[in-house]
PDB file of C-alpha atoms in Angstrom:
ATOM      1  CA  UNK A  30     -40.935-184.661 -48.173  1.00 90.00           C
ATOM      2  CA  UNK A  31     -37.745-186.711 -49.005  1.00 91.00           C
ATOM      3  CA  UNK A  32     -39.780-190.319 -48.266  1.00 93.00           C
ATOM      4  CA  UNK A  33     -42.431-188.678 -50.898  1.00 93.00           C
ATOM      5  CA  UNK A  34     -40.281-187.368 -53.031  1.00 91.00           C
ATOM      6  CA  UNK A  35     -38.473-190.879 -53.157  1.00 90.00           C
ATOM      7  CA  UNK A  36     -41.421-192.527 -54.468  1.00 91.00           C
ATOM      8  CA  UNK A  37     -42.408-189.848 -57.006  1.00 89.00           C
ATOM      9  CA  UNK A  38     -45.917-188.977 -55.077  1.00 93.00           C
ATOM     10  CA  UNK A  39     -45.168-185.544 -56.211  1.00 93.00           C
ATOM     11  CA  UNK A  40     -49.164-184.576 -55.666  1.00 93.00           C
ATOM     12  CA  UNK A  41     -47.873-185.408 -52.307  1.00 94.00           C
ATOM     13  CA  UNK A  42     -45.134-183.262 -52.024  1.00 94.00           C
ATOM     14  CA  UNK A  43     -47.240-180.085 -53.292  1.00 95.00           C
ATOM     15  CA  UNK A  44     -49.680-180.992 -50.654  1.00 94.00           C
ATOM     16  CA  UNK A  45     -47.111-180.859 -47.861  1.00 92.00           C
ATOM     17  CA  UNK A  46     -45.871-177.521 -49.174  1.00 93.00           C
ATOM     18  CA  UNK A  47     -48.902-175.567 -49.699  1.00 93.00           C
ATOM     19  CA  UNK A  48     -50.563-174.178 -47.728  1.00 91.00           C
ATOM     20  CA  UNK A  49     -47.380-173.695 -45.781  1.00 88.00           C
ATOM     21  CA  UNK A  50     -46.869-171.766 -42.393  1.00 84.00           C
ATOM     22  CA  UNK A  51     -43.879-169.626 -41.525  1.00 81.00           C
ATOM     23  CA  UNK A  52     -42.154-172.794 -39.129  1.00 83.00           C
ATOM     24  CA  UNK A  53     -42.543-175.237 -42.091  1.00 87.00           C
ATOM     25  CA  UNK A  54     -40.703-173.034 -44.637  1.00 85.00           C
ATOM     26  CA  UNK A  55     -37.456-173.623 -43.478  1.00 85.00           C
ATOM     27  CA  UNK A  56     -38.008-177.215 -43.379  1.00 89.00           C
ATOM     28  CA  UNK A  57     -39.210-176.901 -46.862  1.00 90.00           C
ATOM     29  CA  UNK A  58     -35.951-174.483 -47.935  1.00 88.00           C
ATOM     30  CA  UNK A  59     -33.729-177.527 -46.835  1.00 91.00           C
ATOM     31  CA  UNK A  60     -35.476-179.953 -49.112  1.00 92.00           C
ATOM     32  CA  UNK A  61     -35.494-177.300 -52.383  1.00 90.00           C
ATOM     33  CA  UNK A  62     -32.019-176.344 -51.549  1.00 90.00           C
ATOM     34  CA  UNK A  63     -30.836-179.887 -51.324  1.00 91.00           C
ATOM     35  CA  UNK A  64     -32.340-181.104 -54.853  1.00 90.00           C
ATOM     36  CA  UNK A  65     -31.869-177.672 -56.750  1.00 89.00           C
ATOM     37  CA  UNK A  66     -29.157-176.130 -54.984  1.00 87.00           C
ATOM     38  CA  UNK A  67     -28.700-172.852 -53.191  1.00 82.00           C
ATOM     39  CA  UNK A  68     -28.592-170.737 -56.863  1.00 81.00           C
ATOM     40  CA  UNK A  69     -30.124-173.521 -58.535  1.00 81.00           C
ATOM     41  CA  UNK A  70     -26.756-175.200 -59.667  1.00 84.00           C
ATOM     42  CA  UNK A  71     -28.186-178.823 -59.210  1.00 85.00           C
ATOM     43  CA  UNK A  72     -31.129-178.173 -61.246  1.00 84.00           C
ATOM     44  CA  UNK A  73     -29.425-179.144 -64.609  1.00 83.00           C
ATOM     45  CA  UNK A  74     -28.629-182.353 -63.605  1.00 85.00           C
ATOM     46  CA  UNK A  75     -31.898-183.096 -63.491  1.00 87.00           C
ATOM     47  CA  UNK A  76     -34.700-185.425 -65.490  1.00 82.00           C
ATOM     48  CA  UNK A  77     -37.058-183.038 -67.286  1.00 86.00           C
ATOM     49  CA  UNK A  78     -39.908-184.017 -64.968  1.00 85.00           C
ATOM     50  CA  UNK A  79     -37.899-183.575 -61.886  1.00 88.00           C
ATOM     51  CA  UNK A  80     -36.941-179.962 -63.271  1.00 90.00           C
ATOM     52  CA  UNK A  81     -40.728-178.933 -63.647  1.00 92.00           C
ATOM     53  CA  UNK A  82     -41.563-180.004 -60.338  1.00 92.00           C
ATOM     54  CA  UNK A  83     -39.039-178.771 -58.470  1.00 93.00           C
ATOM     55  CA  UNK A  84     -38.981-175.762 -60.458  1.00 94.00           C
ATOM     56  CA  UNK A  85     -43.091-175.675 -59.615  1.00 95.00           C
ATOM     57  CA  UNK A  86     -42.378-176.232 -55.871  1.00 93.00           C
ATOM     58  CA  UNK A  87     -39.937-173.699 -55.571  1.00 93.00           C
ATOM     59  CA  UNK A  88     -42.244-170.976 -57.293  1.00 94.00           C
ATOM     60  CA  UNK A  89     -45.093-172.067 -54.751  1.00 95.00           C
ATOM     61  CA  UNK A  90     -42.927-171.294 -51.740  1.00 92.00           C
ATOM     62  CA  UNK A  91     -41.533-168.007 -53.022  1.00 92.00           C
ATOM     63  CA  UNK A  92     -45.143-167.169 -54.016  1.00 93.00           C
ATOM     64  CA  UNK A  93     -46.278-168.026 -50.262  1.00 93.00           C
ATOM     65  CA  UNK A  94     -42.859-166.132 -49.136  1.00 90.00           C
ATOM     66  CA  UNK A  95     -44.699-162.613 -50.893  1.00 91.00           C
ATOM     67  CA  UNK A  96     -47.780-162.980 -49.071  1.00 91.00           C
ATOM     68  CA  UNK A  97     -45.635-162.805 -45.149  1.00 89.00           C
ATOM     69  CA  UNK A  98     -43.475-160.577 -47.441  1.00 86.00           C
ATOM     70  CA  UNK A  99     -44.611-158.173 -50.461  1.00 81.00           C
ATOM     71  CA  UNK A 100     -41.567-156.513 -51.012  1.00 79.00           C
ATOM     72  CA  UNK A 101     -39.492-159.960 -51.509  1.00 79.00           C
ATOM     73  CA  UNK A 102     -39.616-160.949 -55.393  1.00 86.00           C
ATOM     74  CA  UNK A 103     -38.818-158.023 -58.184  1.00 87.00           C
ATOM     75  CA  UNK A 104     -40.198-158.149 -61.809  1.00 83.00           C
ATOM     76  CA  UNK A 105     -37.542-160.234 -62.704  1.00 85.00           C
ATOM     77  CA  UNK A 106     -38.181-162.871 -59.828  1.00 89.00           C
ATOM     78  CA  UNK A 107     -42.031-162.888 -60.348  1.00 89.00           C
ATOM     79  CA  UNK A 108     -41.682-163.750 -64.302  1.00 88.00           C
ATOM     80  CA  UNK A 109     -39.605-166.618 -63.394  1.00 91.00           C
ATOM     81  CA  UNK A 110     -41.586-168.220 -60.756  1.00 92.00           C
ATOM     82  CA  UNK A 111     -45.109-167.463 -62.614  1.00 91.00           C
ATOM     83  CA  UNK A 112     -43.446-168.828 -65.977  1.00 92.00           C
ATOM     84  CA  UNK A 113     -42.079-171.822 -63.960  1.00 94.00           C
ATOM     85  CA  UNK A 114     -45.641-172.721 -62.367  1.00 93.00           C
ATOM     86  CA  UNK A 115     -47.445-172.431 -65.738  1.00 92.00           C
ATOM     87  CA  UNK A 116     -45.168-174.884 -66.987  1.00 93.00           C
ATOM     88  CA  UNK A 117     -45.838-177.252 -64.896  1.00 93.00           C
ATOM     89  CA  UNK A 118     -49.473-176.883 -64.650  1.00 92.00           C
ATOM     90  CA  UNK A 119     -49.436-177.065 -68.507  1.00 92.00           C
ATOM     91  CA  UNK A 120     -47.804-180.375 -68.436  1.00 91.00           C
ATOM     92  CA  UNK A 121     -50.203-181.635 -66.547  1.00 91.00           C
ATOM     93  CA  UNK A 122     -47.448-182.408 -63.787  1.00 88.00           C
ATOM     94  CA  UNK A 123     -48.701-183.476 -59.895  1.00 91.00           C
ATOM     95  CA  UNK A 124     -52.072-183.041 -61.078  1.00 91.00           C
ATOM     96  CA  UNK A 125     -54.614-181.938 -59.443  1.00 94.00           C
ATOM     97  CA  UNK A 126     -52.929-180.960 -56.490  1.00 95.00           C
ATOM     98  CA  UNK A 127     -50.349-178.529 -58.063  1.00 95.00           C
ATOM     99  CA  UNK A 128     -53.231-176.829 -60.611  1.00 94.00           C
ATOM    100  CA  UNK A 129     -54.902-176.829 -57.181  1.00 95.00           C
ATOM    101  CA  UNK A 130     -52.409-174.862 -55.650  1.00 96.00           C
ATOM    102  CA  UNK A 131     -51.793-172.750 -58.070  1.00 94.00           C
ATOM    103  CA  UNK A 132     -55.713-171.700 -58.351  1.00 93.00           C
ATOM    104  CA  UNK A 133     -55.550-171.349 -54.254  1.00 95.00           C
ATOM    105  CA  UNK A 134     -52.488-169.065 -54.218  1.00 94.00           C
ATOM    106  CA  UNK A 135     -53.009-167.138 -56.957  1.00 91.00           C
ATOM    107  CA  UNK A 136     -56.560-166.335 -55.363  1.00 92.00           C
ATOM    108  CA  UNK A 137     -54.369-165.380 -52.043  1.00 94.00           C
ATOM    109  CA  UNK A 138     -52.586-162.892 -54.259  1.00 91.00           C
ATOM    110  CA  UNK A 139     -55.080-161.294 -55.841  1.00 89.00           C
ATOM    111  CA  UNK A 140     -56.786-161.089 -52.547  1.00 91.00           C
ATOM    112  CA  UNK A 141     -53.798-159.441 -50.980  1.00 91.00           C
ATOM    113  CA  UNK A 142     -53.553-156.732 -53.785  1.00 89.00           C
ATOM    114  CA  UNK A 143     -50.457-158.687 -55.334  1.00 87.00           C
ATOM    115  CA  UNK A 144     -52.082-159.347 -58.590  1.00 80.00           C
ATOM    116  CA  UNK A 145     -51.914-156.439 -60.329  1.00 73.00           C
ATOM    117  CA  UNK A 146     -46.987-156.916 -59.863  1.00 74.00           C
ATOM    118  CA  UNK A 147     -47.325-160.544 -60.980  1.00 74.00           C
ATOM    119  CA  UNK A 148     -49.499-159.515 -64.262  1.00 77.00           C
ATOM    120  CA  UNK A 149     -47.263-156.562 -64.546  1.00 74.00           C
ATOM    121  CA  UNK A 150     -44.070-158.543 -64.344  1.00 70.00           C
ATOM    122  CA  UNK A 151     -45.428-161.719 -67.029  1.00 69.00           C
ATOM    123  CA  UNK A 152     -46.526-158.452 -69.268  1.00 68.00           C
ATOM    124  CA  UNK A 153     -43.172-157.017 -69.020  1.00 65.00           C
ATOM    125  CA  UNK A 154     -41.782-160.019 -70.979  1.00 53.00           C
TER     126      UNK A 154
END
């Protein structure tokens, strides 16, 4: 991830993180927490288009982290990350493979009954 990350094949790096299996994720958590930061603190320091995609890849691994784990994301937690991944898809950033993704995984969740908290939560707003 660092080697693609390095030379900015983001499409690459949302490849190698979804799908993701439950031994990969912690490999993943070490890359996210060592360019955002455990709460996020590095994020800041950031270019804009390193923000969105980081921001993007984080919010596909905590949407993959619900499917092993339902109860893991409140309202609060699911607005972020779906607001975070329609950013980025928006801005038309690591496309196609993040729009991709998204499409895939939000199919997962609505397949797993998920749906109806992550519409909830963005209507909350």
């Amino acid at each position: 991830l660092d080697r693609l990350w390095d030379d900015y094949q983001f499409g690459a790096v949302v490849s190698e993180i979804y799908p993701a299996d439950r031994c990969s994720f912690e490999g993943v958590q070490a890359f996210i927490d060592f360019h955002v930061g455990v709460y996020g603190e590095l994020l800041e320091r950031r270019a804009e288009q390193d923000k969105r995609i980081l921001r993007a890849v984080r919010s596909l691994v905590a949407l993959q982290r619900v499917l092993m784990r339902p109860a893991s994301m409140n309202p609060g937690q699911w607005r972020e990350v779906l607001e975070d991944l329609e950013d980025a898809v928006w801005q038309g950033v690591a496309f196609p493979e993040l729009h991709e993704a998204t499409g895939r995984l939000m199919g997962e969740l609505s397949n797993a009954g998920l749906l109806p908290e992550a519409i909830e939560a963005r209507l909350e707003h």
